[in-house]
CSV table of C-alpha atoms in Angstrom, one decimal:
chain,number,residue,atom,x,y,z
K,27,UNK,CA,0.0,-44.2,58.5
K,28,UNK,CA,-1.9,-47.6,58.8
K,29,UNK,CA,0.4,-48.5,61.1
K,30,UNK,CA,0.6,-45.9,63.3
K,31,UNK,CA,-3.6,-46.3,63.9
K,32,UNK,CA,-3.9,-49.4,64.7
K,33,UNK,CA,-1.1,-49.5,67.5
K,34,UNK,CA,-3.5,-46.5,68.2
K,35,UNK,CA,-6.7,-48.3,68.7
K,36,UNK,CA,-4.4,-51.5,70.3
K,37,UNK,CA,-3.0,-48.6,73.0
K,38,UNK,CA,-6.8,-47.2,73.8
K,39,UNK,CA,-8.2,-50.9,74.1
K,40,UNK,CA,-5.7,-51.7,76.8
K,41,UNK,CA,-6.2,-48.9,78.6
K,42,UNK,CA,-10.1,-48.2,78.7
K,43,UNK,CA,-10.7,-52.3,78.7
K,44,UNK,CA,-12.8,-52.0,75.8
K,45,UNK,CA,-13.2,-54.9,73.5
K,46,UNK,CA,-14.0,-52.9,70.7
K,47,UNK,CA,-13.8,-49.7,69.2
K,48,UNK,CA,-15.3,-48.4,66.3
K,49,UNK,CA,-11.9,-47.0,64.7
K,50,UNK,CA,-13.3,-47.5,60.9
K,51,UNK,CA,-11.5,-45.5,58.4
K,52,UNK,CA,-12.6,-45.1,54.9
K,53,UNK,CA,-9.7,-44.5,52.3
K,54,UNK,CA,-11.7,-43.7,49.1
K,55,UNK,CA,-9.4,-44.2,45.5
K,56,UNK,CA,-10.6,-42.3,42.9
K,57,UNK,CA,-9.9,-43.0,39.6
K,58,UNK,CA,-10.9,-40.9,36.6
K,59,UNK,CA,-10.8,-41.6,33.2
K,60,UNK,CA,-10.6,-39.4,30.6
K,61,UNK,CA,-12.6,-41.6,28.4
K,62,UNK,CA,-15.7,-42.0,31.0
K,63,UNK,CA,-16.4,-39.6,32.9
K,64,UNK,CA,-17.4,-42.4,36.4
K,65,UNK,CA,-16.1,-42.3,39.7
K,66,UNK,CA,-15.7,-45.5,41.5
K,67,UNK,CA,-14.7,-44.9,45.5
K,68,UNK,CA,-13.0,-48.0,46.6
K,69,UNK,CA,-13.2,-48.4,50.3
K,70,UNK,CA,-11.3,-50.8,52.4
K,71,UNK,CA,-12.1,-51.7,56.0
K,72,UNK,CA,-9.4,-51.4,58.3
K,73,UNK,CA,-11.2,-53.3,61.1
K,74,UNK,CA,-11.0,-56.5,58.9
K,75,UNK,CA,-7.7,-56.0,58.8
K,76,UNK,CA,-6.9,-55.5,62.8
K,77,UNK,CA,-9.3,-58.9,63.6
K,78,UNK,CA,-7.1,-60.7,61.2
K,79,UNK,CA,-3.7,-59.7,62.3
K,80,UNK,CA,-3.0,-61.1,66.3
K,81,UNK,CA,-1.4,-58.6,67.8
K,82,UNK,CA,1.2,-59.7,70.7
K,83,UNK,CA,1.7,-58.1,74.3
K,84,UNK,CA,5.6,-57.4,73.0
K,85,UNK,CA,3.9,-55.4,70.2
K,86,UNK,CA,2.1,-53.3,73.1
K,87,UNK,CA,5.4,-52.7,75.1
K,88,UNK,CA,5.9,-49.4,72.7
K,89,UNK,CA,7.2,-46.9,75.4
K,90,UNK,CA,8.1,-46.6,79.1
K,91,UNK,CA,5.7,-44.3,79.6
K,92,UNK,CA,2.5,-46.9,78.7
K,93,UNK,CA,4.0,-50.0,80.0
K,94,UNK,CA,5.5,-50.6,83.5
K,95,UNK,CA,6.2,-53.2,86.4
K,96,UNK,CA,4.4,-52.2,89.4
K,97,UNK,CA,6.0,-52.9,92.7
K,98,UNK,CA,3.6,-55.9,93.4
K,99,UNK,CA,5.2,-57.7,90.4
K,100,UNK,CA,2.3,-56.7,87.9
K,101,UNK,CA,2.9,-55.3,85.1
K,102,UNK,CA,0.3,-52.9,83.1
K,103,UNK,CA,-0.5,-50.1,81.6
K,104,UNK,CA,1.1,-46.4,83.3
K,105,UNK,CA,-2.3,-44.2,84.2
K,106,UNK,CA,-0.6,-41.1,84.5
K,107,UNK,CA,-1.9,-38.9,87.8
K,108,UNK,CA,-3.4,-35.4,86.9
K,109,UNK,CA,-1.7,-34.2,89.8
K,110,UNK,CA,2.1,-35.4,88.7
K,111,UNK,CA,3.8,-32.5,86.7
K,112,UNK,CA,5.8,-35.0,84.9
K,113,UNK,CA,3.1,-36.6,82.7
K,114,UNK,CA,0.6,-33.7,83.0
K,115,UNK,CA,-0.4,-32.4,79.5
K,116,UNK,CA,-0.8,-28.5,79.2
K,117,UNK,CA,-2.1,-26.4,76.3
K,118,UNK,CA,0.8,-24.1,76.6
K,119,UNK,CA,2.9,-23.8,74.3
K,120,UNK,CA,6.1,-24.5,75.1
K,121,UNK,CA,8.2,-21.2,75.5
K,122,UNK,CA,5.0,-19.6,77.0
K,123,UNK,CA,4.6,-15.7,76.7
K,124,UNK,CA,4.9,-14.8,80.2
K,125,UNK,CA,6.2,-11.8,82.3
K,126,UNK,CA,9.0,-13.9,83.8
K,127,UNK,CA,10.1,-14.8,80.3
K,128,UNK,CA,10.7,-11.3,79.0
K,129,UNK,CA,13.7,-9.2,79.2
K,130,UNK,CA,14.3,-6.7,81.6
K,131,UNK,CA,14.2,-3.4,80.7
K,132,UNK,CA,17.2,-1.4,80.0
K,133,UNK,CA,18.8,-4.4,79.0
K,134,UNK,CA,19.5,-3.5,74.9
K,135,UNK,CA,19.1,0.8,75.4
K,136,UNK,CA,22.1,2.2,74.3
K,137,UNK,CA,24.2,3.9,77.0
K,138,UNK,CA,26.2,6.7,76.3
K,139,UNK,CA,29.3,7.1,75.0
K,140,UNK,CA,32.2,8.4,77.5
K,141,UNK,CA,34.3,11.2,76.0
K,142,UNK,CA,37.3,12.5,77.3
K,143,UNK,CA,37.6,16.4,77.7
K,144,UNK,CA,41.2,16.9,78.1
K,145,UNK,CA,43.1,17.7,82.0
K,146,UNK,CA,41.9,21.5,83.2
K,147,UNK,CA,38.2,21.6,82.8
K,148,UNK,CA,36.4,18.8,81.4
K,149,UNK,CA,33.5,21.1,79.7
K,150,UNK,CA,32.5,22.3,83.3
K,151,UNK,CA,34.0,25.5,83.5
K,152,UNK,CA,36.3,26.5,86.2
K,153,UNK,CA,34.2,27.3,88.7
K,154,UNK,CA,33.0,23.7,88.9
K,155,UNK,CA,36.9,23.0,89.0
K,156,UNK,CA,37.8,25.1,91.8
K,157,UNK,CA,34.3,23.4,93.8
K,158,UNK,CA,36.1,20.2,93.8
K,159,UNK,CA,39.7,20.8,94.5
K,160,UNK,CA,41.7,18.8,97.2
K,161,UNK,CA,43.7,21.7,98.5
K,162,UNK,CA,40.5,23.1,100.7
K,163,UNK,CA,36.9,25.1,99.6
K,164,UNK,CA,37.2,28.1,98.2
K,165,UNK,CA,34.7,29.8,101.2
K,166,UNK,CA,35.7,27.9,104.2
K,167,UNK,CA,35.8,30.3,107.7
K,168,UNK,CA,39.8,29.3,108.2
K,169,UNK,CA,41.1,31.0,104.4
K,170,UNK,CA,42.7,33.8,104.6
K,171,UNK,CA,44.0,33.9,100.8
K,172,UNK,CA,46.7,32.2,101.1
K,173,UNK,CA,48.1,33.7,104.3
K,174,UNK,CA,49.2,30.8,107.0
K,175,UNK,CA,45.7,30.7,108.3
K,176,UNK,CA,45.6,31.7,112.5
K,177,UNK,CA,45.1,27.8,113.6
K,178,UNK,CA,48.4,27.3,112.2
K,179,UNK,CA,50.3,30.3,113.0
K,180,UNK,CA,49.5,29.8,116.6
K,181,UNK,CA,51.9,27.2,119.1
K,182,UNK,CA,50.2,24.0,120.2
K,183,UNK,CA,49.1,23.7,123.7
K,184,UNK,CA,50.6,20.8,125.5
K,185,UNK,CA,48.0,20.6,128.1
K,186,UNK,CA,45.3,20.5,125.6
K,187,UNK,CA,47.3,16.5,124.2
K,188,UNK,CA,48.3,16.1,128.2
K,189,UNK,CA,44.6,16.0,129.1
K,190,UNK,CA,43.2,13.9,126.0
K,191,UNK,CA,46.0,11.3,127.2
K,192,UNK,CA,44.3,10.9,130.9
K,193,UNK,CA,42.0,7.8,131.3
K,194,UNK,CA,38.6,8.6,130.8
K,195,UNK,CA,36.8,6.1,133.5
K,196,UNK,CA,33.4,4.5,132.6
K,197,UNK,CA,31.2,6.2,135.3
K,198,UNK,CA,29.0,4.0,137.6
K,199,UNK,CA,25.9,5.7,139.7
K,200,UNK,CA,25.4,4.2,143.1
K,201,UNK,CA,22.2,4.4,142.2
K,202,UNK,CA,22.1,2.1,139.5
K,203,UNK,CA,24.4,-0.4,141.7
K,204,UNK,CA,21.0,-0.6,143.4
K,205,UNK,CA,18.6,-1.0,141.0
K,206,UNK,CA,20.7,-4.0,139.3
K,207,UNK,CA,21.4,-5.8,142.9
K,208,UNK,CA,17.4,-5.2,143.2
K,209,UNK,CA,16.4,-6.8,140.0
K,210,UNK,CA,18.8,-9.9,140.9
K,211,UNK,CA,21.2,-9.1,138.0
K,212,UNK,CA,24.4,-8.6,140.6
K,213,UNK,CA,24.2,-10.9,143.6
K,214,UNK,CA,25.8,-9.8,146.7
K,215,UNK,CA,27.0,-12.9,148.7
K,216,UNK,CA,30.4,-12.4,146.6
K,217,UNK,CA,32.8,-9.9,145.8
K,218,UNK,CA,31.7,-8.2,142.9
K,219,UNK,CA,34.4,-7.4,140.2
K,220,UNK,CA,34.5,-4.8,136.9
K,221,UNK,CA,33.8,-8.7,134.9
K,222,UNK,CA,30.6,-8.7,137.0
K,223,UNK,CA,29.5,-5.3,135.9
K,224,UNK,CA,30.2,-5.9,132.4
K,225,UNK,CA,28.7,-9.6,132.3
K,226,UNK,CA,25.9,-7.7,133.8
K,227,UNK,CA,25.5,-5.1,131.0
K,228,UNK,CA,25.9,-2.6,133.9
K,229,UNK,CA,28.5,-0.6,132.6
K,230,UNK,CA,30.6,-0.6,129.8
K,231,UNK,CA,34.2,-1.5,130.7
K,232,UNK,CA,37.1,-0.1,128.5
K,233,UNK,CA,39.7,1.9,130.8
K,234,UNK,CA,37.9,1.0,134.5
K,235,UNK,CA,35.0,2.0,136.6
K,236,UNK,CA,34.4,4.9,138.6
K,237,UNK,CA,31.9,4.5,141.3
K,238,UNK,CA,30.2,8.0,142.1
K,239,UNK,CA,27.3,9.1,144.3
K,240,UNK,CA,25.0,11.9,144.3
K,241,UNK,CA,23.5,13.7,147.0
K,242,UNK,CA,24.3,10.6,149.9
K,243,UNK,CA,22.1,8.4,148.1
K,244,UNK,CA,21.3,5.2,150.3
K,245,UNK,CA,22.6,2.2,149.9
K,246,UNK,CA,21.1,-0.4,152.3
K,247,UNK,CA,23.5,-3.7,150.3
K,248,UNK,CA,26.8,-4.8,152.2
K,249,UNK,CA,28.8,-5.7,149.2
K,250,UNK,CA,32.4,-6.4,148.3
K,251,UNK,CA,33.3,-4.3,145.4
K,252,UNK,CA,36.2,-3.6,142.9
K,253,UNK,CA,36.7,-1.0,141.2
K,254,UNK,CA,39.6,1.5,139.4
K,255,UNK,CA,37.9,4.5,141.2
K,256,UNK,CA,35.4,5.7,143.6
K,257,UNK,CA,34.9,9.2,145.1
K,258,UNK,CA,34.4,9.7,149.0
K,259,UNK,CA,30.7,10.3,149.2
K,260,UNK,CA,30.7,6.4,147.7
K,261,UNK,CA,32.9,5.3,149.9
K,262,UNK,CA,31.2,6.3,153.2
K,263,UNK,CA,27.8,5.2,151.9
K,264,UNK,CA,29.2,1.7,151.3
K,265,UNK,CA,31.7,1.5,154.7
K,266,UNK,CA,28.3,2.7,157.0
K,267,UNK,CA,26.8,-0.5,155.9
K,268,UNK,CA,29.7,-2.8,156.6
K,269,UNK,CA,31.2,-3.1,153.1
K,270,UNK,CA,34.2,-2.6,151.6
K,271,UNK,CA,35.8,-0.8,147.7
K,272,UNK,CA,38.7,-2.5,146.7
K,273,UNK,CA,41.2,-0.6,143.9
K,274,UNK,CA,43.2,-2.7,141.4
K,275,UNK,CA,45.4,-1.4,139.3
K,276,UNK,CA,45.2,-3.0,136.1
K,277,UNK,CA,46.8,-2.2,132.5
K,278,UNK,CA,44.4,-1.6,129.5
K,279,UNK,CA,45.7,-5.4,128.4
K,280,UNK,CA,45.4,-6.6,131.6
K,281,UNK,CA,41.7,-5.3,132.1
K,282,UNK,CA,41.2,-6.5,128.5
K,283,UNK,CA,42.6,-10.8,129.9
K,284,UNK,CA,40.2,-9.7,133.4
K,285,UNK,CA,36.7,-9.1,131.0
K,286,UNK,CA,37.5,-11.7,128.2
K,287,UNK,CA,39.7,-14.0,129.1
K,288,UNK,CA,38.1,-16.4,126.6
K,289,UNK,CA,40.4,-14.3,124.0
K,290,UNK,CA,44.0,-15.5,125.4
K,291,UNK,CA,45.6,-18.3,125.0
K,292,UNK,CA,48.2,-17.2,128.1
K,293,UNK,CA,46.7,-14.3,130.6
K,294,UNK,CA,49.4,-11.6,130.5
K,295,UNK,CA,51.3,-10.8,133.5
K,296,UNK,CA,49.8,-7.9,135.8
K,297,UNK,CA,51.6,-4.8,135.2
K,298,UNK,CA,53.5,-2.8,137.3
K,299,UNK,CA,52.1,0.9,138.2
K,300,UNK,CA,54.4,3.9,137.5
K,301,UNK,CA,55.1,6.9,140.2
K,302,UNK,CA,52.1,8.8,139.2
K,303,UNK,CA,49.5,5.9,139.3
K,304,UNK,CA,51.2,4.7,142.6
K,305,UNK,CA,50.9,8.4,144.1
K,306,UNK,CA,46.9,7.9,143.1
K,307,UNK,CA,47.0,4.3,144.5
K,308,UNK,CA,48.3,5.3,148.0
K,309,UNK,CA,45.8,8.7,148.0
K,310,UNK,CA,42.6,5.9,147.8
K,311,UNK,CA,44.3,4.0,150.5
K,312,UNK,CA,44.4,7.1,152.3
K,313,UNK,CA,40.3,7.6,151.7
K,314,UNK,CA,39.4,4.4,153.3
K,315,UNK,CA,39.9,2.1,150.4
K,316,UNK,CA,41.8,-1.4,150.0
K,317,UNK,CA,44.5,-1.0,147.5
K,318,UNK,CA,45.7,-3.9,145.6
K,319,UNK,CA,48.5,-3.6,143.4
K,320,UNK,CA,52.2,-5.2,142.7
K,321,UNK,CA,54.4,-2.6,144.0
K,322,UNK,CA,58.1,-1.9,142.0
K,323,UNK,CA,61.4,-2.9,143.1
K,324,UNK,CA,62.6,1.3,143.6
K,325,UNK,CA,59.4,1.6,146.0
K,326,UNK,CA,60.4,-1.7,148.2
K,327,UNK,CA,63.8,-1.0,148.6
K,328,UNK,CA,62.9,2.8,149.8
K,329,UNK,CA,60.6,1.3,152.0
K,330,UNK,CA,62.9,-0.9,153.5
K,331,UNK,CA,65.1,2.2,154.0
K,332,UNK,CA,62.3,4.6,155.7
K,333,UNK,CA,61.4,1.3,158.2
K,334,UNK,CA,65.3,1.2,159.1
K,335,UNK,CA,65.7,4.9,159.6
K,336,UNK,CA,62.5,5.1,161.5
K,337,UNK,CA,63.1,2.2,163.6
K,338,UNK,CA,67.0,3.1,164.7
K,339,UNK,CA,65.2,7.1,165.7
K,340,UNK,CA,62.8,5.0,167.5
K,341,UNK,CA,65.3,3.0,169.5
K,342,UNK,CA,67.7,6.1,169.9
K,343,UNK,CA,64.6,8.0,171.5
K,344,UNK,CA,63.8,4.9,173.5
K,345,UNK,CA,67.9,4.8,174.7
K,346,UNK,CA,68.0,8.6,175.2
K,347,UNK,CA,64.8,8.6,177.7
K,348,UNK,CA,65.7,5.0,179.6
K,349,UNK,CA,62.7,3.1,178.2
K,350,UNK,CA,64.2,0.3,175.8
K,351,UNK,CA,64.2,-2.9,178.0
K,352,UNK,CA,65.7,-6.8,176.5
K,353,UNK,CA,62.7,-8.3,177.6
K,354,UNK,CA,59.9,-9.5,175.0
K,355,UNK,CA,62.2,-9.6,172.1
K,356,UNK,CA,60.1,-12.4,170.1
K,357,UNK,CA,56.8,-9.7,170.6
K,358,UNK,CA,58.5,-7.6,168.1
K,359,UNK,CA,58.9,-10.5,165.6
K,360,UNK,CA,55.0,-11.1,166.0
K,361,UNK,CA,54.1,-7.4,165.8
K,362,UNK,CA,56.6,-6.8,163.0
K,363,UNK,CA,53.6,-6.1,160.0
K,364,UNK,CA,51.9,-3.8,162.4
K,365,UNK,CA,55.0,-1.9,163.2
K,366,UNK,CA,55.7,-2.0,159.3
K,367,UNK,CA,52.4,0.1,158.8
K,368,UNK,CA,52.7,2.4,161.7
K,369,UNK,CA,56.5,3.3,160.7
K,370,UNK,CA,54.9,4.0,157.2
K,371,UNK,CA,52.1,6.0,158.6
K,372,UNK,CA,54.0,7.8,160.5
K,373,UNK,CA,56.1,9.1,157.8
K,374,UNK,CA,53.5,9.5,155.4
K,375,UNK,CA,51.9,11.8,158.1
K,376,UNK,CA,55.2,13.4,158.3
K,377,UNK,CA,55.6,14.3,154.8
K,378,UNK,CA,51.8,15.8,154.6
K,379,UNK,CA,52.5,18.5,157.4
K,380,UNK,CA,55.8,19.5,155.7
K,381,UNK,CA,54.2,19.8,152.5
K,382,UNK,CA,51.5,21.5,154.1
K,383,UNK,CA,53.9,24.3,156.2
K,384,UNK,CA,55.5,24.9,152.8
């Protein structure tokens, strides 16, 4: 106990610089005695006793806390900050009573007890049973009490799949062509391609684009333009100016490789077109449009064969009337695309009146 004061009062000298302290304790003995009935207090000075005994620094070097080396090389006593959390004193206890500290409700209620109820109805009656069957409700419009119901007893139409099956295009308004050219999001010094549009947030791309105009709307732009589809009022509008609508054929993969091609590591070959999209292909051609597309083996070979046949009822006619002459046989070679298309023109004109007789 002695102790314990005075490195007290040595602690609180240091740190308030004080040379003394008035830290007298009186420790009063009493003694009784049976015999006489005095009381003699004997008090002892404890600040005798700290003058005597010299008290080294060592002695003062009692915790980290009250002694430390400073970064300039001194060393003294720790004054702790009353803004450091570390060596701040609170009169909190220290689990404090707060709202963070209490449990949650709910945490110890006593939840009730599952009990099963056997496998027809568990305690609900039937009714609530029959309310949550798999097999269908009990009031829906199609029951016919058990009967094969009418949706099912009549055949499926085929055109009804057939027509779900077609591409659905993503349709694009002339219109709004315009008003994105206008606003700078499309510019039209280059060709402008379904990536363009959907770059653009123009349209949304998934099968192709059909270009569409109402009412002859103007369009002043000359543009270059791809597309899957266009209708003829679209067509004109953009040919008056001096521009042109170019249809590719492109697979759903294909269309995918053309919008993102970010998302392959190898662009996937361009597909093929079958008779029916070829039939479409050459009907756009037909309207005014430029048709790109990689034609099939079948359709170059019968080509080959209608430009032979052609050309040999050409040549016969020519014989038959005295017209063929030997001269200028290398004009054919140059001429030989041109004559290609005409030939093909020809028949295709051909085959439209016969179809149109019949």
């Amino acid at each position: 106990m002695l102790k314990n004061g005075k490195l007290a009062s040595c602690v609180i000298r240091q740190i308030f610089s004080v040379k003394l302290i008035p830290t007298c304790r009186y420790i009063s003995i009493e003694k009784n005695d049976k015999k006489n009935d005095k009381k003699n207090d004997k008090k002892i000075d404890i600040n005798d006793q700290n003058n005597k005994s010299n008290i080294n620094l060592n002695d003062l070097k009692i915790g980290k806390h009250f002694r430390e080396m400073f970064h300039d090389g001194e060393e003294r006593n720790f004054e702790s900050h009353p803004f450091n959390r570390r060596f701040a004193y609170s009169k909190k206890s220290l689990f404090p009573i707060e709202p963070r500290n209490l449990r949650t409700l709910g945490l110890n209620r006593q939840r009730k007890k599952k009990r099963g109820r056997g496998d027809k109805c568990p305690g609900k009656g039937i009714r609530d049973k029959h309310k949550h069957r798999k097999s269908g409700k009990p009031n829906s419009r199609t029951f016919e009490s058990g009967r094969t119901p009418l949706y099912r007893r009549l055949p499926k139409w085929p055109e009804a799949w057939l027509s779900r099956q077609k591409k659905q295009y993503e349709f694009l308004n002339l219109s709004k062509l315009r008003y994105f050219i206008e606003k700078g999001r499309l510019d039209t010094r280059f060709p402008i391609t379904q990536r363009h549009l959907y770059d653009s947030k123009c349209v949304r791309v998934k099968n192709g684009v059909k270009l569409f105009n109402i009412n002859d709307y103007p369009f002043p732009y000359k543009i270059n333009i791809e597309v899957a589809n266009a209708d003829q009022s679209s067509i004109d509008t953009i040919k008056k100016v001096g521009g042109s609508i170019t249809i590719i054929y492109m697979e759903r993969v294909n269309l995918r490789a053309h919008i993102k091609p970010y998302k392959f590591e190898i662009l996937p070959k361009t597909a093929r077109p079958n008779l029916d999209a070829i039939h479409f292909l050459e009907k756009m051609r037909s309207r005014g449009c430029i048709v790109k597309y990689i034609k099939p083996l079948w359709l170059i070979e019968e080509e080959k064969r209608i430009i032979n046949e052609l050309t040999e009822i050409e040549e016969c006619s020519k014989l038959s009337n005295n017209e063929y002459s030997f001269e200028n046989k290398d004009s054919g070679k140059e001429d030989e695309q041109e004559r290609r298309e005409r030939l093909l023109q020809k028949y295709r004109l051909q085959n439209t009146k016969m179809s149109e007789d019949n």
